[in-house]
Every structure is written in structure tokens, then in C-alpha cells.
Amino acid sequence: MINKLRGVPAYLFLGIWTLFSLFPLYFMAVSATNTSQDVLASRLLPGGELFANIAKLLDAQNVGAAMTSSFLIAAGTTVLALIICSIAGYGFEVYHSKGKDVLMGVLLLAMMIPFAATMIPLFQVFAKLGLVNSLFAVIVPAISTPLLILLFRQSSRAFPTEILEAARVDGLSEFSIYARIYVPTMRATFAAAGVITFMTAWNNYLWPRVILIKNEVQTMPMLIVNLSAGYVTDYGVLMLAVLLASLPTVVVFLLLQRQFAEGITGAIK
Amino acid sequence: MDRRRNLTGWAFLLPASLLIVLISFVPMIQALLLSLQTGRGTRLNWADPLWYNYTRLLGDEIFKQTLFNTFVYLIIQVPIMLTLALILANLLNNPRLRWRAFWRTAIFLPCAVSLVAYSLVFRTMFATDGFVNDFLGMFGVAPVNWLGEPDTARAVLIIGLLWRWTGFNMIFFLAGLQNIDRSTIEAARMDGANAFQVFWRVTVPQLRPIILLTAIMSTNGTLQLFDESWALTRGGPAYASMSMSHYLYEVSFQRNPNFGYGAALSYVILILVAVLAFIQLRIGDKRDQ
């Protein structure tokens, strides 16, 4: 009996925090189906306004274009980041040398540079290149990150050197060893790195806000902020847009939660 | 052969390293030079004296307000969040706990939502005629103008940050706890230590590297706070909840863009990040001995 009661505070604490965690998401989802007045009247049950809200949202904003931009940015960043950072992480570990350790240390320092401190010169450079309003300018700064390189370097430790030697004896070139043997065996690391990169790129707000000036070029996070900045906010429509902006990353999270956790913590092991 | 292989290795590192140099290090130096210039738009000249933008910051009341706000968030939010994350991780690490996967997913889920998305949900819930006031009204609490008063606006922003980031840090602690030998905990239990003593004297000391890491990451993140200030409180009322990065954006890209002054502001953030990380590393090391 005492043993059973001892767990009660733990479950109570977890229960309260879980409620706190889930409630805003529930609020967002039900509000997407209610009118603005109902949202402000704190109606917490699903309503019948979903299709009306969808119609109003499509009327006010070009959701399709924003979804496409967000998707192209997130997918483009993920593909390029996986290629560039995995090659580097592999290089750091497999061709290990003192000089490369020094370089890794220097690259890790870049993690401590706040984005705020590089944002203005980056904007100037992309403006000079005529790349303002281009999705390419959104993607480039997000491709190579020290964290991702570190993640690949740390997991490359598990890559067996015997396979490497055997492949060399078989006459495979150094690059084909990476492409044909390393990549398939490191699928788990690629999944983890892919999930965090995709989610970070999808959710990023500040840099797209800076570099995408034209109103017609916007990402989903930009769309929802613009929607809320109007003179009169329709809260039902706003919550629907927020729901749409969150859905892709929430689905990715629910399907690949383990990989996501591995991606954010993997570099420290 | 070995030399050729070594060169191949360097070639593998080249694209990623070059990108980081071009995207981080070069702009960082450009920002330093920019911070020594004045002028509007693209017409910039060397400032006279060179450090003019920095002295101007010292007399800028709005800058001081945003610096104050950032430190309020840092000093109040980060310790509360890390403590909560540590407690939650410790509870979830108990193998006898039921529905562990459910608790973990629910607490971790906010990390999937973008910062501006949750900011707008919180903005809606904390509206004067919104859900939070309706809820408190059931207990006879008069409506609060959450986003219209300095203290409550900052409080709402802190609540938002706790919601979004506690689960994120919990995941780091959970990963750290898995590396702790459970027998050290069982042994302390056998010796008659209660749950709190085990947590404080056995678990926490072994997690110190992770605590240090999460503290540095959270400090870094708080100093760069932008999205919540922008979308949740809009920096208001007036500048009462605005973060430094938000002010930097306003100075650099809104109304009369002033890149030089913005760059000086960005260097204050850069120096604060470096100094605070250095202090935290020193404290973390001292406790090692």
C-alpha cells in the first residue's frame, strides 16, 4: 500500500505537465474548427466551421505557395546538408589526423557565433548577388552546420575499419567506399540527421523573414505571422493556419520521434 | 599512398568547412567592420570616433530595456526550466513507471511546433478576452491584461519558453541518465538514502557535463531570442518584453535601416554569448576538483 502511494506525486506531476504540454495543441486544433467568437468564448469542443475557415484562409492567403516554398526549403536543405555534412563527418573520422582535429575545433567555435552577428553581412552579400527573395538564399546558410558534422563524426566511430581495408584491397576508390558502403550502413544516422534538419528548416523564421522581402514569397511560419498582424484577427482562421503550418513537423515527429531524439543528442555521445 | 589518402581526407572536409567559413566566420568579421561604420542604407562611412556606435548603445534607453528583458528571461526561465527538465527526466527514467512512452512523447511534443506557431497559440490564449482569463474567471479572478502590462507580458513569454523547451532539455537528461550505471543508484538506495538524496547526491553529480551543456545551450538560445518576442508579445507593451535580437532586427531592417548600429548591437550579443559560456565552463570545471 505504502509502495503504491509513493508513486502518486510522480504521476500527479507527470499528469499536470502532460496536460500543460498537450493543451495548447488541443486548443489550436479545436479552434481551427470554430468561429473567431467561439474561440474567444473558449469553446473547447470541435465545431462545424472547419470548411468555412478553410475557405476564408484560402481567400486571405496563398497557402499553396507558402506550403510549396516551405517544403522546397526544408527538403532542399535536408538533402544538401546530409550530403555535405556526412562527407565531412566521415572524412574527419576515417582520415583522422591532428590537423583535422584542429579544424574540427575551429568549426565547433562557429556554433558559438550567434546568427544575429552574421545576419546583416549575409543579407548584404546575398543582396549583392541578386539573390534576395530566392529560396536558394534561404537554404545556403543552413546546409553546413558544426552540429551535424559532429553527429556524423561521432557515429562514424562505429564504422568498422575492417570493411574499409577489405574494400580498399578490392580496389574500390575512396569516394565509392563512402558512397557505396558507408552511406547504406549508416542509415540510422542519416535518418536522425535528416529529421532534425528538416524540422529546423521548416520551422526557421528569422532568416527567411530577412531575405524574403516580397510579400508573394513567404514560408508557412511567415504566412501565419502575417495573418495575425492584420487589423482584425479571425482567430478560427488563424488557428487553422497555425495547425497547417505545424502539421508536417508534428507528423514527422510522431513517426520518427526516436530518430529526432537521437539527432539532437547524438552529437554529444 | 598514405599521403594521397590524407589529401583525399582533406578533400572530404573541404565543402562543409568552406561553407562554414563563408557563412559564419567571414560575416562575423564583416559585422565587426560594419559596427565601426555609420550611415543609412548602403551609404556607409567610417565612424568618427570609430567606436561611435558602441558609445551610442550605452545611451540608448531602448537597448538597455531589451538587455534588461533578456537577462530577466535568462535568470528566471533557464534555472526553472532546467530544474523541471531534470525532475521530469528522473521520473521517466524509473523502469517501474507506467505509460513511460506516452509521458515522454507528450512532454517532448512541443519541440515539433515552430516557435512562431506556438507563439500565436499562446497569444490567442492569453488575449484579454481569451481562454486563460475565462478559465481564471471561473475561480473569480478578474480579467488580466496579460500582454498589455510589462510584468505579465514577460511572464507569458517565460511560460511560453517553458512550454516549448522543457521537453527538449529533458531529452538530453534522459540520454545522460541512460549512461549512468543504475547500480550506483541501487547501492545508494540499499544504504538507506531516500529518493531525494539519491537524486541530489548520486544522479545530479553524474549528470554534471550534461547540465553544463544544457545550461550553455539555453543561455545561448535566450540571448538570441527572437521569434517569441516578435510573434507572442510583439516586444510590447512598448519595449517592455522585447528581446535584443528583436531590437537588432528593428534597427537593421525596419523604418530607417542602420546596418552599422545593428552590427554593433549584434557584437554585444556575440560578446555576451562568449563571456557567459566561458563563465559557465569555469564554474563547471571548478566543481570537478
Coordinates of C-alpha atoms in Angstrom, one line a residue:
Chain A
M1 CA 0.0 0.0 0.0
I2 CA 2.7 2.4 1.0
N3 CA 4.7 1.4 -2.0
K4 CA 1.7 2.2 -4.3
L5 CA 1.1 5.6 -2.7
R6 CA 4.8 6.6 -3.1
G7 CA 4.3 6.8 -6.8
V8 CA 1.3 9.2 -6.6
P9 CA 3.3 12.5 -6.6
A10 CA 5.2 11.3 -9.6
Y11 CA 2.1 10.5 -11.6
L12 CA 0.5 13.7 -10.4
F13 CA 3.5 15.8 -11.6
L14 CA 3.7 14.0 -14.9
G15 CA 0.0 14.3 -15.4
I16 CA 0.0 18.1 -14.8
W17 CA 2.9 18.7 -17.1
T18 CA 1.4 16.5 -19.8
L19 CA -1.8 18.5 -19.6
F20 CA 0.2 21.7 -19.9
S21 CA 2.1 20.3 -22.8
L22 CA -0.9 19.0 -24.8
F23 CA -3.5 21.6 -24.0
P24 CA -2.2 24.4 -26.3
L25 CA -2.0 21.9 -29.2
Y26 CA -5.6 20.7 -28.4
F27 CA -6.7 24.3 -28.2
M28 CA -5.1 25.0 -31.6
A29 CA -6.8 22.0 -33.2
V30 CA -10.3 22.6 -31.9
S31 CA -10.1 26.3 -32.5
A32 CA -9.4 25.6 -36.2
T33 CA -13.0 24.2 -36.4
N34 CA -14.7 27.1 -34.6
T35 CA -15.6 30.7 -35.4
S36 CA -13.5 33.6 -34.0
Q37 CA -16.2 34.4 -31.5
D38 CA -16.3 30.8 -30.3
V39 CA -12.5 30.8 -29.9
L40 CA -12.7 33.9 -27.7
A41 CA -15.6 32.4 -25.8
S42 CA -13.3 29.5 -25.0
R43 CA -15.3 26.8 -26.8
L44 CA -13.2 23.7 -26.3
L45 CA -15.3 21.3 -28.4
P46 CA -14.8 20.7 -32.1
G47 CA -17.2 22.9 -34.1
G48 CA -18.6 22.8 -37.7
E49 CA -16.6 25.7 -39.0
L50 CA -13.6 23.9 -40.4
F51 CA -14.6 24.2 -44.1
A52 CA -15.7 27.8 -43.7
N53 CA -12.3 28.6 -42.1
I54 CA -10.5 26.8 -44.9
A55 CA -12.4 28.9 -47.4
K56 CA -11.6 32.2 -45.5
L57 CA -8.0 31.2 -45.2
L58 CA -7.6 30.4 -48.9
D59 CA -9.2 33.7 -49.6
A60 CA -6.9 35.7 -47.4
Q61 CA -3.5 34.0 -48.1
N62 CA -1.9 31.9 -50.8
V63 CA -1.4 28.8 -48.7
G64 CA -0.4 26.6 -51.5
A65 CA 2.5 28.8 -52.5
A66 CA 3.7 29.1 -48.9
M67 CA 3.4 25.3 -48.4
T68 CA 5.4 24.7 -51.6
S69 CA 8.1 27.2 -50.6
S70 CA 8.4 25.7 -47.1
F71 CA 8.5 22.2 -48.5
L72 CA 11.2 23.1 -51.1
I73 CA 13.3 24.8 -48.5
A74 CA 13.0 22.0 -45.9
A75 CA 13.6 19.3 -48.5
G76 CA 16.4 21.1 -50.3
T77 CA 18.2 21.9 -47.0
T78 CA 17.9 18.4 -45.8
V79 CA 19.3 16.7 -49.0
L80 CA 22.2 19.1 -49.3
A81 CA 23.0 19.1 -45.6
L82 CA 23.0 15.3 -45.4
I83 CA 25.4 15.1 -48.4
I84 CA 27.8 17.8 -47.3
C85 CA 27.9 17.1 -43.6
S86 CA 28.1 13.3 -43.9
I87 CA 31.0 13.5 -46.2
A88 CA 32.8 15.9 -43.8
G89 CA 31.9 13.8 -40.7
Y90 CA 33.2 10.7 -42.5
G91 CA 36.4 12.5 -43.5
F92 CA 37.1 13.7 -40.0
E93 CA 36.8 10.2 -38.6
V94 CA 38.1 7.9 -41.3
Y95 CA 41.1 10.0 -42.3
H96 CA 41.7 11.1 -38.8
S97 CA 44.8 13.3 -38.2
K98 CA 45.9 16.0 -35.8
G99 CA 45.4 18.8 -38.3
K100 CA 41.8 17.7 -38.9
D101 CA 41.2 17.7 -35.1
V102 CA 42.3 21.3 -35.0
L103 CA 40.0 22.2 -37.9
M104 CA 37.1 20.4 -36.2
G105 CA 37.8 22.6 -33.1
V106 CA 37.7 25.7 -35.2
L107 CA 34.4 24.7 -36.9
L108 CA 32.9 23.9 -33.5
L109 CA 33.6 27.5 -32.5
A110 CA 31.2 28.6 -35.2
M111 CA 28.4 27.1 -33.0
M112 CA 29.0 29.9 -30.5
I113 CA 28.6 32.6 -33.2
P114 CA 25.0 34.0 -32.8
F115 CA 23.1 34.1 -36.0
A116 CA 22.3 37.7 -35.2
A117 CA 26.0 38.6 -35.6
T118 CA 26.2 37.3 -39.1
M119 CA 22.7 38.2 -40.4
I120 CA 23.4 41.7 -41.6
P121 CA 26.6 40.9 -43.7
L122 CA 24.9 37.8 -45.0
F123 CA 22.0 39.9 -46.2
Q124 CA 24.4 42.3 -47.9
V125 CA 26.2 39.5 -49.7
F126 CA 23.0 37.9 -50.9
A127 CA 21.7 41.3 -52.0
K128 CA 24.8 41.9 -54.0
L129 CA 24.5 38.6 -55.7
G130 CA 20.9 39.4 -56.6
L131 CA 19.5 36.5 -54.5
V132 CA 17.0 38.4 -52.3
N133 CA 13.6 36.7 -52.5
S134 CA 15.2 33.4 -53.7
L135 CA 14.7 30.2 -51.9
F136 CA 18.3 29.4 -52.6
A137 CA 19.4 32.2 -50.3
V138 CA 17.2 30.7 -47.5
I139 CA 18.8 27.2 -48.0
V140 CA 22.5 28.0 -48.3
P141 CA 23.3 29.2 -44.7
A142 CA 21.6 26.1 -43.3
I143 CA 23.5 23.5 -45.3
S144 CA 26.7 23.1 -43.3
T145 CA 26.3 23.1 -39.5
P146 CA 29.0 22.0 -37.0
L147 CA 26.4 20.1 -35.0
L148 CA 25.5 17.9 -38.0
I149 CA 29.2 17.3 -38.9
L150 CA 29.9 16.3 -35.3
L151 CA 26.9 14.0 -35.3
F152 CA 28.2 12.2 -38.4
R153 CA 31.8 12.1 -37.0
Q154 CA 30.7 10.6 -33.7
S155 CA 28.6 7.9 -35.3
S156 CA 31.3 7.1 -37.8
R157 CA 33.3 5.7 -34.9
A158 CA 31.1 2.7 -35.2
F159 CA 32.0 2.2 -38.8
P160 CA 34.3 -0.9 -38.8
T161 CA 37.8 -0.4 -40.2
E162 CA 38.0 -4.0 -41.4
I163 CA 35.3 -3.2 -44.1
L164 CA 37.3 -0.2 -45.1
E165 CA 40.5 -2.2 -45.6
A166 CA 38.7 -5.0 -47.4
A167 CA 37.1 -2.5 -49.8
R168 CA 40.5 -0.9 -50.5
V169 CA 42.0 -4.3 -51.2
D170 CA 39.1 -4.9 -53.6
G171 CA 40.2 -1.8 -55.4
L172 CA 37.3 0.5 -54.6
S173 CA 38.1 4.2 -54.8
E174 CA 37.9 6.2 -51.6
F175 CA 34.8 8.0 -52.7
S176 CA 33.0 4.8 -53.7
I177 CA 33.7 3.4 -50.3
Y178 CA 31.9 6.4 -48.8
A179 CA 29.0 6.3 -51.3
R180 CA 28.5 2.5 -51.7
I181 CA 29.5 1.1 -48.2
Y182 CA 29.3 3.9 -45.7
V183 CA 26.0 5.5 -46.7
P184 CA 23.9 2.3 -46.6
T185 CA 25.4 1.1 -43.3
M186 CA 24.8 4.5 -41.6
R187 CA 21.1 4.7 -42.5
A188 CA 20.1 5.3 -38.8
T189 CA 22.4 8.3 -38.5
F190 CA 21.1 9.7 -41.8
A191 CA 17.6 9.3 -40.6
A192 CA 18.4 11.1 -37.3
A193 CA 20.2 13.9 -39.1
G194 CA 17.5 14.2 -41.7
V195 CA 14.7 14.6 -39.2
I196 CA 16.4 17.4 -37.2
T197 CA 17.4 19.2 -40.4
F198 CA 14.0 19.0 -41.9
M199 CA 12.2 20.2 -38.8
T200 CA 14.7 23.0 -38.1
A201 CA 14.5 24.2 -41.8
W202 CA 10.7 24.0 -41.8
N203 CA 10.3 26.0 -38.6
N204 CA 13.0 28.6 -39.2
Y205 CA 11.6 32.1 -39.2
L206 CA 14.2 34.9 -38.7
W207 CA 16.4 34.3 -41.8
P208 CA 13.6 33.7 -44.3
R209 CA 11.9 36.9 -42.8
V210 CA 15.1 38.9 -43.5
I211 CA 15.9 37.6 -47.0
L212 CA 12.4 37.1 -48.4
I213 CA 11.1 40.6 -48.8
K214 CA 8.4 40.3 -51.4
N215 CA 5.0 39.5 -49.9
E216 CA 4.4 36.9 -52.6
V217 CA 7.4 34.8 -51.5
Q218 CA 6.7 33.5 -48.0
T219 CA 7.1 30.4 -45.9
M220 CA 4.4 28.9 -43.7
P221 CA 5.8 30.5 -40.5
M222 CA 5.8 33.8 -42.3
L223 CA 2.3 33.3 -43.5
I224 CA 0.8 32.8 -40.1
V225 CA 2.6 35.8 -38.6
N226 CA 1.3 38.0 -41.5
L227 CA -2.2 36.6 -40.9
S228 CA -2.0 37.6 -37.2
A229 CA -0.7 41.1 -38.0
G230 CA -3.9 42.2 -39.8
Y231 CA -6.1 44.8 -38.2
V232 CA -8.8 42.4 -37.2
T233 CA -7.7 38.8 -36.4
D234 CA -10.1 35.9 -37.2
Y235 CA -8.9 33.5 -34.5
G236 CA -10.5 30.5 -36.0
V237 CA -8.8 31.1 -39.3
L238 CA -5.5 31.9 -37.6
M239 CA -5.5 28.7 -35.6
L240 CA -6.3 26.7 -38.7
A241 CA -3.3 28.3 -40.5
V242 CA -1.1 27.6 -37.4
L243 CA -2.3 24.0 -37.5
L244 CA -1.4 23.6 -41.1
A245 CA 2.0 25.2 -40.5
S246 CA 2.6 22.7 -37.7
L247 CA 1.2 19.6 -39.2
P248 CA 4.1 18.4 -41.3
T249 CA 6.6 18.7 -38.5
V250 CA 4.2 17.1 -35.9
V251 CA 3.6 14.2 -38.2
V252 CA 7.4 13.7 -38.8
F253 CA 7.9 13.9 -35.0
L254 CA 5.2 11.3 -34.2
L255 CA 6.6 8.9 -36.8
L256 CA 10.3 9.4 -36.2
Q257 CA 10.4 10.6 -32.5
R258 CA 13.3 8.2 -31.7
Q259 CA 15.4 9.5 -34.6
F260 CA 14.6 13.1 -33.7
A261 CA 15.8 12.5 -30.1
E262 CA 18.9 10.7 -31.5
G263 CA 19.5 13.6 -33.8
I264 CA 19.5 16.3 -31.1
T265 CA 21.5 14.3 -28.6
G266 CA 23.7 12.1 -30.8
A267 CA 26.5 14.6 -31.2
I268 CA 27.3 14.6 -27.5
K269 CA 27.9 10.9 -27.1
Chain B
M1 CA 49.8 6.1 -50.7
D2 CA 49.2 7.4 -47.2
R3 CA 49.8 11.0 -48.2
R4 CA 47.4 10.6 -51.1
R5 CA 44.8 9.2 -48.7
N6 CA 45.4 12.1 -46.3
L7 CA 44.8 14.5 -49.1
T8 CA 41.6 12.7 -50.0
G9 CA 40.5 13.2 -46.4
W10 CA 41.1 16.9 -46.6
A11 CA 39.1 17.0 -49.9
F12 CA 36.2 15.3 -48.0
L13 CA 36.2 18.1 -45.4
L14 CA 36.5 20.9 -47.9
P15 CA 32.9 21.7 -49.0
A16 CA 31.5 21.7 -45.4
S17 CA 34.4 23.7 -43.9
L18 CA 34.4 26.2 -46.7
L19 CA 30.7 26.8 -46.3
I20 CA 31.0 27.3 -42.5
V21 CA 33.9 29.8 -43.1
L22 CA 31.8 31.7 -45.7
I23 CA 28.6 31.6 -43.8
S24 CA 29.8 32.2 -40.2
F25 CA 33.4 33.4 -39.9
V26 CA 33.7 35.8 -42.8
P27 CA 30.3 37.6 -42.0
M28 CA 31.4 37.7 -38.3
I29 CA 34.5 39.8 -39.3
Q30 CA 32.4 41.8 -41.7
A31 CA 30.0 42.6 -38.9
L32 CA 32.8 43.8 -36.8
L33 CA 34.0 46.2 -39.6
L34 CA 30.3 47.2 -40.2
S35 CA 29.9 48.1 -36.5
L36 CA 32.6 50.7 -36.9
Q37 CA 30.7 52.5 -39.7
T38 CA 27.7 54.9 -39.7
G39 CA 25.2 55.9 -42.3
R40 CA 21.8 54.8 -43.6
G41 CA 21.1 52.1 -46.2
T42 CA 24.1 51.3 -48.4
R43 CA 25.9 54.6 -47.9
L44 CA 28.3 53.8 -45.1
N45 CA 31.3 55.7 -43.8
W46 CA 33.8 55.0 -41.1
A47 CA 32.5 56.4 -37.9
D48 CA 34.3 59.2 -36.0
P49 CA 35.3 58.1 -33.5
L50 CA 35.4 54.5 -34.7
W51 CA 33.6 53.2 -31.6
Y52 CA 30.8 55.7 -32.0
N53 CA 28.1 53.0 -32.5
Y54 CA 29.1 51.4 -29.2
T55 CA 29.1 54.6 -27.2
R56 CA 25.7 55.3 -28.7
L57 CA 24.4 52.0 -27.4
L58 CA 25.4 53.0 -23.8
G59 CA 23.0 55.9 -24.0
D60 CA 20.2 54.0 -25.8
E61 CA 17.3 53.5 -23.4
I62 CA 15.6 51.0 -25.6
F63 CA 18.8 49.0 -25.9
K64 CA 19.1 49.0 -22.1
Q65 CA 15.5 47.9 -21.8
T66 CA 16.0 44.9 -24.2
L67 CA 19.2 44.0 -22.4
F68 CA 17.3 44.0 -19.1
N69 CA 14.5 41.9 -20.6
T70 CA 16.9 39.3 -22.0
F71 CA 18.5 38.9 -18.5
V72 CA 15.1 38.6 -16.9
Y73 CA 14.4 35.7 -19.2
L74 CA 17.8 34.2 -18.7
I75 CA 17.8 34.4 -14.9
I76 CA 14.2 33.4 -14.3
Q77 CA 13.4 31.0 -17.1
V78 CA 16.6 29.0 -17.6
P79 CA 17.0 27.7 -14.0
I80 CA 13.3 26.8 -13.7
M81 CA 13.3 25.0 -17.0
L82 CA 16.5 23.0 -16.3
T83 CA 15.2 22.0 -12.8
L84 CA 11.9 20.9 -14.2
A85 CA 13.5 19.0 -17.1
L86 CA 15.8 17.3 -14.6
I87 CA 12.9 16.2 -12.4
L88 CA 10.9 15.0 -15.4
A89 CA 13.8 13.1 -16.8
N90 CA 14.4 11.5 -13.4
L91 CA 10.8 10.4 -13.1
L92 CA 10.8 9.0 -16.6
N93 CA 14.0 7.1 -16.0
N94 CA 12.3 4.9 -13.4
P95 CA 11.9 1.5 -15.0
R96 CA 8.8 0.8 -12.9
L97 CA 7.0 3.8 -14.2
R98 CA 3.9 3.0 -16.2
W99 CA 3.0 4.6 -19.6
R100 CA 6.5 5.9 -20.0
A101 CA 6.4 6.2 -23.8
F102 CA 3.2 8.2 -23.5
W103 CA 4.5 10.7 -20.9
R104 CA 7.7 11.1 -22.9
T105 CA 6.0 11.7 -26.2
A106 CA 3.5 14.2 -24.7
I107 CA 6.2 16.2 -22.9
F108 CA 8.6 16.1 -25.9
L109 CA 5.9 17.0 -28.5
P110 CA 6.1 20.8 -28.2
C111 CA 9.5 20.6 -29.8
A112 CA 7.9 19.7 -33.1
V113 CA 6.0 23.0 -33.3
S114 CA 7.6 26.1 -34.8
L115 CA 8.4 29.0 -32.4
V116 CA 6.1 31.4 -34.2
A117 CA 3.3 28.8 -34.4
Y118 CA 3.2 28.2 -30.6
S119 CA 3.7 32.0 -30.0
L120 CA 0.5 32.7 -31.9
V121 CA -1.4 30.0 -30.0
F122 CA -0.2 31.5 -26.7
R123 CA -1.1 35.0 -27.9
T124 CA -4.6 33.8 -28.6
M125 CA -5.0 32.0 -25.3
F126 CA -3.6 35.0 -23.3
A127 CA -5.8 37.6 -25.2
T128 CA -7.7 39.8 -22.8
D129 CA -11.0 38.1 -23.8
G130 CA -9.2 34.8 -24.4
F131 CA -9.2 31.4 -22.8
V132 CA -6.8 32.0 -19.8
N133 CA -8.9 34.9 -18.5
D134 CA -12.1 32.8 -19.0
F135 CA -10.6 29.9 -17.1
L136 CA -9.4 32.1 -14.2
G137 CA -12.7 33.8 -14.2
M138 CA -14.3 30.6 -13.1
F139 CA -12.4 31.0 -9.9
G140 CA -13.4 34.6 -9.5
V141 CA -10.2 36.1 -10.8
A142 CA -10.7 39.4 -12.6
P143 CA -9.5 39.5 -16.3
V144 CA -5.8 40.3 -16.6
N145 CA -4.4 42.3 -19.5
W146 CA -1.6 39.8 -20.0
L147 CA 0.1 41.2 -23.0
G148 CA -0.6 44.9 -22.1
E149 CA 1.4 45.1 -18.8
P150 CA 5.2 44.8 -18.7
D151 CA 5.5 42.2 -16.0
T152 CA 2.7 39.9 -17.2
A153 CA 3.9 40.2 -20.8
R154 CA 7.3 39.0 -19.7
A155 CA 5.7 36.3 -17.6
V156 CA 3.6 35.0 -20.6
L157 CA 6.8 34.9 -22.7
I158 CA 8.6 32.9 -19.9
I159 CA 5.6 30.5 -19.7
G160 CA 5.8 30.0 -23.5
L161 CA 9.5 29.3 -23.3
L162 CA 9.0 26.7 -20.6
W163 CA 6.3 25.0 -22.6
R164 CA 8.5 24.8 -25.7
W165 CA 11.9 23.9 -24.3
T166 CA 11.5 21.9 -21.1
G167 CA 10.9 18.7 -23.0
F168 CA 13.8 19.4 -25.3
N169 CA 16.2 19.6 -22.3
M170 CA 14.5 16.6 -20.7
I171 CA 15.6 14.5 -23.7
F172 CA 19.3 15.5 -23.1
F173 CA 19.0 14.5 -19.4
L174 CA 17.3 11.2 -20.4
A175 CA 20.2 10.4 -22.7
G176 CA 22.6 11.3 -19.9
L177 CA 20.7 9.1 -17.4
Q178 CA 21.0 6.1 -19.7
N179 CA 24.8 6.4 -19.4
I180 CA 24.7 6.3 -15.6
D181 CA 25.3 2.9 -14.1
R182 CA 22.0 2.1 -12.4
S183 CA 23.9 0.1 -9.8
T184 CA 25.1 3.3 -8.2
I185 CA 21.5 4.3 -7.6
E186 CA 20.5 0.9 -6.3
A187 CA 23.5 0.9 -4.0
A188 CA 22.6 4.3 -2.6
R189 CA 19.0 3.0 -2.0
M190 CA 20.4 -0.1 -0.2
D191 CA 22.4 2.2 2.1
G192 CA 19.1 3.8 3.1
A193 CA 19.2 7.1 1.1
N194 CA 15.8 8.5 0.3
A195 CA 14.7 9.3 -3.2
F196 CA 15.7 13.0 -2.9
Q197 CA 19.1 12.1 -1.5
V198 CA 19.7 9.7 -4.3
F199 CA 18.7 12.3 -6.9
W200 CA 20.8 15.1 -5.4
R201 CA 23.9 13.2 -4.3
V202 CA 24.1 10.3 -6.8
T203 CA 22.3 11.3 -10.0
V204 CA 22.9 15.0 -10.3
P205 CA 26.7 14.9 -9.9
Q206 CA 27.0 12.2 -12.6
L207 CA 24.9 14.4 -14.9
R208 CA 27.0 17.5 -14.5
P209 CA 28.5 17.5 -18.0
I210 CA 25.0 17.4 -19.5
I211 CA 23.7 20.0 -17.1
L212 CA 26.6 22.3 -18.2
L213 CA 25.9 21.6 -21.8
T214 CA 22.1 22.4 -21.5
A215 CA 22.9 25.5 -19.5
I216 CA 25.2 26.8 -22.2
M217 CA 22.7 25.9 -24.9
S218 CA 19.8 27.6 -23.1
T219 CA 21.9 30.7 -22.3
N220 CA 22.9 30.9 -26.0
G221 CA 19.3 30.5 -27.1
T222 CA 18.0 33.0 -24.7
L223 CA 20.5 35.7 -25.8
Q224 CA 19.4 35.1 -29.4
L225 CA 15.7 35.0 -28.6
F226 CA 13.7 36.5 -31.5
D227 CA 10.6 34.6 -32.6
E228 CA 8.6 34.7 -29.3
S229 CA 9.4 38.4 -28.8
W230 CA 8.3 39.0 -32.4
A231 CA 5.1 36.9 -32.6
L232 CA 3.9 36.4 -29.0
T233 CA 4.3 39.8 -27.3
R234 CA 5.4 41.8 -30.3
G235 CA 8.0 43.2 -27.9
G236 CA 5.3 45.1 -26.1
P237 CA 3.8 46.9 -24.3
A238 CA 6.2 49.5 -25.9
Y239 CA 9.6 47.8 -25.5
A240 CA 8.8 46.1 -22.2
S241 CA 9.2 42.5 -23.4
M242 CA 11.4 43.0 -26.5
S243 CA 14.5 40.8 -26.8
M244 CA 17.9 42.1 -28.0
S245 CA 17.7 40.2 -31.3
H246 CA 14.2 41.7 -31.9
Y247 CA 15.6 45.2 -31.4
L248 CA 18.5 44.3 -33.7
Y249 CA 16.0 43.4 -36.4
E250 CA 14.1 46.6 -35.9
V251 CA 17.3 48.7 -36.1
S252 CA 18.7 46.9 -39.1
F253 CA 15.7 46.1 -41.3
Q254 CA 12.7 48.3 -40.3
R255 CA 12.0 52.0 -40.8
N256 CA 15.5 53.6 -41.4
P257 CA 17.8 50.6 -41.7
N258 CA 21.0 51.3 -39.9
F259 CA 23.4 48.4 -40.5
G260 CA 26.3 49.8 -38.6
Y261 CA 24.3 50.4 -35.4
G262 CA 22.7 46.9 -35.8
A263 CA 26.1 45.3 -36.3
A264 CA 27.4 46.9 -33.0
L265 CA 24.3 45.5 -31.3
S266 CA 25.0 42.1 -32.7
Y267 CA 28.5 42.3 -31.4
V268 CA 27.2 42.9 -27.9
I269 CA 25.2 39.7 -28.2
L270 CA 28.2 37.8 -29.5
I271 CA 30.4 39.0 -26.6
L272 CA 27.7 38.1 -24.1
V273 CA 27.4 34.6 -25.5
A274 CA 31.1 34.1 -25.3
V275 CA 31.5 35.6 -21.8
L276 CA 28.6 33.7 -20.3
A277 CA 29.8 30.4 -21.9
F278 CA 33.3 31.0 -20.6
I279 CA 31.9 31.7 -17.0
Q280 CA 29.7 28.6 -17.1
L281 CA 32.6 26.4 -18.3
R282 CA 34.8 27.8 -15.5
I283 CA 32.2 27.0 -12.9
G284 CA 31.6 23.6 -14.4
D285 CA 35.3 22.8 -14.2
K286 CA 35.8 24.1 -10.7
R287 CA 33.3 21.7 -9.3
D288 CA 35.2 18.9 -10.9
Q289 CA 38.0 19.2 -8.4

